[in-house]
mmCIF file of C-alpha atoms in Angstrom:
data_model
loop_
_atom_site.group_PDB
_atom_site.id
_atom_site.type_symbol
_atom_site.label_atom_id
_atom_site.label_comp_id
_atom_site.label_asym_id
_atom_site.label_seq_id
_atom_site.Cartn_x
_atom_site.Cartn_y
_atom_site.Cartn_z
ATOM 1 C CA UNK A 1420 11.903 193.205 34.901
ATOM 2 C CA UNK A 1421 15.446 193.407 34.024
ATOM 3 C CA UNK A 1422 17.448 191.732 36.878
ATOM 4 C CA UNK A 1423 20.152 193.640 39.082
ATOM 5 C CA UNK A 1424 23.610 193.818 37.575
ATOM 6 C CA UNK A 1425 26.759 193.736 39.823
ATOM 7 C CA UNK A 1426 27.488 196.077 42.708
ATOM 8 C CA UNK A 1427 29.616 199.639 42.308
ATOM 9 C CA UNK A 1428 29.949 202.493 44.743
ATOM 10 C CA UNK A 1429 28.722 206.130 43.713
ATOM 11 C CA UNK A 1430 32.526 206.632 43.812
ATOM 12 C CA UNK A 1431 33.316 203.755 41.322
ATOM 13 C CA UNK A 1432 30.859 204.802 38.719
ATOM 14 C CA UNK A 1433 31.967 208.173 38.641
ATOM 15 C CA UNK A 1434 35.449 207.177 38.254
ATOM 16 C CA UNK A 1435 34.397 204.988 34.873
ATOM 17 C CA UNK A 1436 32.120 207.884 33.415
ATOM 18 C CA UNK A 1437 35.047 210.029 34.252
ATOM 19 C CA UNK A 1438 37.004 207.823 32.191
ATOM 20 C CA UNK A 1439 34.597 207.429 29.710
ATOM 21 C CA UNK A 1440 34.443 211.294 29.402
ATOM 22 C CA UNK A 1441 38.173 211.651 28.837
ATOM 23 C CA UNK A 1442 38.488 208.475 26.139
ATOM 24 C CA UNK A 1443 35.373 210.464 24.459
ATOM 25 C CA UNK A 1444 36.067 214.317 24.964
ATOM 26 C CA UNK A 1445 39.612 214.200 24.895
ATOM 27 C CA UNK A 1446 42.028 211.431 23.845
ATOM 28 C CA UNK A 1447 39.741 210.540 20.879
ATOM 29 C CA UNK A 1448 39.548 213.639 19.116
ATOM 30 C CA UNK A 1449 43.644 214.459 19.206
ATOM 31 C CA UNK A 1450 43.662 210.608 18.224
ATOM 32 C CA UNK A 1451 41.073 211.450 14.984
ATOM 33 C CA UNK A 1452 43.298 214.985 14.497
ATOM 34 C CA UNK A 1453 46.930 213.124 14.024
ATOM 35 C CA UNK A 1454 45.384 210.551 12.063
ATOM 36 C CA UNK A 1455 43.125 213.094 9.766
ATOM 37 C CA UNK A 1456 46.742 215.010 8.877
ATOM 38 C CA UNK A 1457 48.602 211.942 8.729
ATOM 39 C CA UNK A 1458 46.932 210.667 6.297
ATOM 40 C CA UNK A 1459 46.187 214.067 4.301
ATOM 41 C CA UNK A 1460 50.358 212.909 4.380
ATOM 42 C CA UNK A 1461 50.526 210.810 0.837
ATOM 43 C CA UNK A 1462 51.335 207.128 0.970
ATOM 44 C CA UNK A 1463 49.858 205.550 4.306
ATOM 45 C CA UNK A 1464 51.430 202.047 4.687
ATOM 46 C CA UNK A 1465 54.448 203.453 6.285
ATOM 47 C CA UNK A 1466 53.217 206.525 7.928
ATOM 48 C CA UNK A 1467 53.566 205.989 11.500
ATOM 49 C CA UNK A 1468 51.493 208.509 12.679
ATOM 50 C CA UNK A 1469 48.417 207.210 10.458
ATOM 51 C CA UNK A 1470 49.486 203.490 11.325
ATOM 52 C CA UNK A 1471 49.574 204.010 15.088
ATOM 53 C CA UNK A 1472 46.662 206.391 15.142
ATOM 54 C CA UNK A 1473 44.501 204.300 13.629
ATOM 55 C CA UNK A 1474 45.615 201.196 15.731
ATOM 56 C CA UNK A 1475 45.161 203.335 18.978
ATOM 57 C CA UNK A 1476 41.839 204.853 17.722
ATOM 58 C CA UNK A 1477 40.461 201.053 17.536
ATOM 59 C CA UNK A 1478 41.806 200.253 20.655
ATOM 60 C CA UNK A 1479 39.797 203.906 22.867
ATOM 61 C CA UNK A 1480 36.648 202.237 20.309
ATOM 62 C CA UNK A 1481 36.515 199.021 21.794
ATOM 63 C CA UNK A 1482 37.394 200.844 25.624
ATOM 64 C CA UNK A 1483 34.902 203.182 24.943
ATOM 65 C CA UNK A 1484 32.369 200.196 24.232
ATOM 66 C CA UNK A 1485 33.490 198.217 26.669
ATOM 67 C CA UNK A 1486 32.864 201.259 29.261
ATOM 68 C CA UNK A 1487 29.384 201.750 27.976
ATOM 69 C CA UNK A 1488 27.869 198.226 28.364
ATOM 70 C CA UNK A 1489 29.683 197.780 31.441
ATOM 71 C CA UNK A 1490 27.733 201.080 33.223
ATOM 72 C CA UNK A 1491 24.514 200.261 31.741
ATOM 73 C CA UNK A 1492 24.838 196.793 33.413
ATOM 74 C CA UNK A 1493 26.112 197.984 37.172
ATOM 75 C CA UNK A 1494 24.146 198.699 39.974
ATOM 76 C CA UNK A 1495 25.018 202.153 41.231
ATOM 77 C CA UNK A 1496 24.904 201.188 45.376
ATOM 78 C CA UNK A 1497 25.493 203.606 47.534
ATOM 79 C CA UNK A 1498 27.266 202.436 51.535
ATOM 80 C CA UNK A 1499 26.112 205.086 53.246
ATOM 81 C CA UNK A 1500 22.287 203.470 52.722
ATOM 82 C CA UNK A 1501 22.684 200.256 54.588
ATOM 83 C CA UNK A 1502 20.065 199.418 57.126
ATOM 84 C CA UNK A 1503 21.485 196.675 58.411
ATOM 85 C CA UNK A 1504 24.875 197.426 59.675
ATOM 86 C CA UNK A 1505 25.771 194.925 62.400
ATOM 87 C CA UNK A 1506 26.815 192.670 59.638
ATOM 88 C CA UNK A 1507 28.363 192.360 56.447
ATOM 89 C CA UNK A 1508 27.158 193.364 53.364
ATOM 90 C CA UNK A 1509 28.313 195.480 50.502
ATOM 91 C CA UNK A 1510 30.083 198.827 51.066
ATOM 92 C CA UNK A 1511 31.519 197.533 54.639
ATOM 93 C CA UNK A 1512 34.662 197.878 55.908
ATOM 94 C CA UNK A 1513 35.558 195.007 57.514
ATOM 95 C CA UNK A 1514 38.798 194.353 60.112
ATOM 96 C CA UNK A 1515 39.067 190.444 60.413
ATOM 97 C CA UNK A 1516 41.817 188.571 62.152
ATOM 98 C CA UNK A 1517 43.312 185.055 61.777
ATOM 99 C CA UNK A 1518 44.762 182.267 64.003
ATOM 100 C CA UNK A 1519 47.892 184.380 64.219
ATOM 101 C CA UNK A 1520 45.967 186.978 65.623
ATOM 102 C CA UNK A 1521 46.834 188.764 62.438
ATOM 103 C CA UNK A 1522 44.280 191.829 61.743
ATOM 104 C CA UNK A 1523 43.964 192.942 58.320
ATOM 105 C CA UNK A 1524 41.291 195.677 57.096
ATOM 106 C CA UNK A 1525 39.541 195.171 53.901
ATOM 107 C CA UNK A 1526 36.200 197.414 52.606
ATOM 108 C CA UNK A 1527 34.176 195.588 49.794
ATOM 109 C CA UNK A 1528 33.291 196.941 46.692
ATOM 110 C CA UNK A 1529 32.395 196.469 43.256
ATOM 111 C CA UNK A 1530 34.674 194.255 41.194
ATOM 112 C CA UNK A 1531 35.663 197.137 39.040
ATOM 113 C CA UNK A 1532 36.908 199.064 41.698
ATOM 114 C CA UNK A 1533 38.772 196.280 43.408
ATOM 115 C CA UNK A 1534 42.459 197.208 44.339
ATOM 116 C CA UNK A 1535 44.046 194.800 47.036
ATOM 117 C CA UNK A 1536 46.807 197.168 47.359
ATOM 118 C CA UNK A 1537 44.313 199.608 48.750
ATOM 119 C CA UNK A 1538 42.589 196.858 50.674
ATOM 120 C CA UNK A 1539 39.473 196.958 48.427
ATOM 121 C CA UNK A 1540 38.419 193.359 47.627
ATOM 122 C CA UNK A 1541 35.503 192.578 45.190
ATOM 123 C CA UNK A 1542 31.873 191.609 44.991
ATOM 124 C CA UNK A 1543 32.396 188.430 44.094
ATOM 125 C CA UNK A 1544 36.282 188.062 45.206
ATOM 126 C CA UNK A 1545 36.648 184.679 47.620
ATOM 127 C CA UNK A 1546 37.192 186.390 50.704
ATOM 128 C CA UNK A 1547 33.969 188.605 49.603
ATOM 129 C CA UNK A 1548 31.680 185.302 49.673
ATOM 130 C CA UNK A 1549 32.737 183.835 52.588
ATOM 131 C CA UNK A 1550 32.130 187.418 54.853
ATOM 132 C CA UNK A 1551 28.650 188.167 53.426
ATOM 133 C CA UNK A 1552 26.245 188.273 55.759
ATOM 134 C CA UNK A 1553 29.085 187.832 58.773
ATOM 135 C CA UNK A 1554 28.702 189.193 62.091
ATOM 136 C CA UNK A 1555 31.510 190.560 64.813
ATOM 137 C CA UNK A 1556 32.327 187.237 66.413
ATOM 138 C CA UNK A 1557 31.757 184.988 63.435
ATOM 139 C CA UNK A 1558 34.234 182.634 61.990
ATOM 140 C CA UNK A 1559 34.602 182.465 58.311
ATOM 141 C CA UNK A 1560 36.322 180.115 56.536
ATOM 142 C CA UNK A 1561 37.823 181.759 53.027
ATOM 143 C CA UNK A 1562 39.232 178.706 50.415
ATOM 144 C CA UNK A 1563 42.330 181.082 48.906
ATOM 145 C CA UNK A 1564 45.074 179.917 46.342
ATOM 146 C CA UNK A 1565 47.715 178.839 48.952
ATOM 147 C CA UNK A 1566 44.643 176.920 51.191
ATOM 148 C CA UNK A 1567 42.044 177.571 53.264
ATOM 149 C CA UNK A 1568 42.445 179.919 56.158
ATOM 150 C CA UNK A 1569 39.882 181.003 58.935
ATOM 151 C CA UNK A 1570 39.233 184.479 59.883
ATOM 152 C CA UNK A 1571 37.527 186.222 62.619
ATOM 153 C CA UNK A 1572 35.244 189.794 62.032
ATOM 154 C CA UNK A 1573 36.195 191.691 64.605
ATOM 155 C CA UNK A 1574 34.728 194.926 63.305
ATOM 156 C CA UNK A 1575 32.239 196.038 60.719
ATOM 157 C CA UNK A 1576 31.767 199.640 59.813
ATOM 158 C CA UNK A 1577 30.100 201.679 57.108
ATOM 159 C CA UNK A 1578 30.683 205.310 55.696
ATOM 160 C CA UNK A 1579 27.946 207.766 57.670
ATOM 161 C CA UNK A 1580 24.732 208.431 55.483
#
């Protein structure tokens, strides 16, 4: 039996195939276009359009590659299913607080969809690790870049089924 891959949400997969899609169905075949009439064009070593066509076509190849082993090896997990949701696990959203009494909302998810900006931490981001399995109450402590900190879960919720 093949064992699990990483974490993603329904959400995160469909935004790769999505992207997968438009690499495939469109930018690739206006990529293969320009380069098919560029080089129909005469002398290719210093036709631009052939040149950088077939330099970008190589780079949607290897995206388009990289895309495809990385959804066959994800786990497609969907929030909404947790059982067990007095405590952390993936697909929570999770409001801790430090010694400051500094609150700061975070919802994990799978490390491709990861966006700090948007408060989405990763699977297997620090912060991630050290709230697994974390109850409201429990003190965690997370090692981070500038030290280790402490932080308290003060709430833990998950999207309704």
């Amino acid at each position: 039996m093949k064992p699990a891959g990483p974490p993603i949400t329904p959400a995160g997969m469909a935004k790769l195939r999505a992207r997968y899609d438009h690499l495939l169905g469109k930018e690739r075949p206006e990529i293969v276009e320009i380069v098919s009439w560029a080089a129909g064009n005469g002398d290719r070593s210093e036709n631009g359009d052939y040149l950088y066509g077939r330099k970008r076509m190589r780079e949607i190849d290897r995206e388009l590659a990289f895309l495809a082993r990385r959804m066959k090896a994800l786990r497609v997990v969907d929030p909404r299913e947790q059982t067990e949701r007095a405590k952390v696990f993936f697909g929570a959203t999770v409001t801790i607080a430090d010694e400051d009494d500094n609150h700061k909302t975070v919802t994990i998810v799978g490390d491709d969809e990861q966006d700090a900006s948007k408060g989405l931490i990763g699977w297997s981001a620090p912060m991630t690790r050290a709230l697994r399995g974390a109850a409201v109450g429990d003190l965690r402590m997370v090692r981070l870049p500038s030290g280790e900190k402490e932080w308290e879960v003060m709430e833990i919720a998950y999207p309704s089924a």
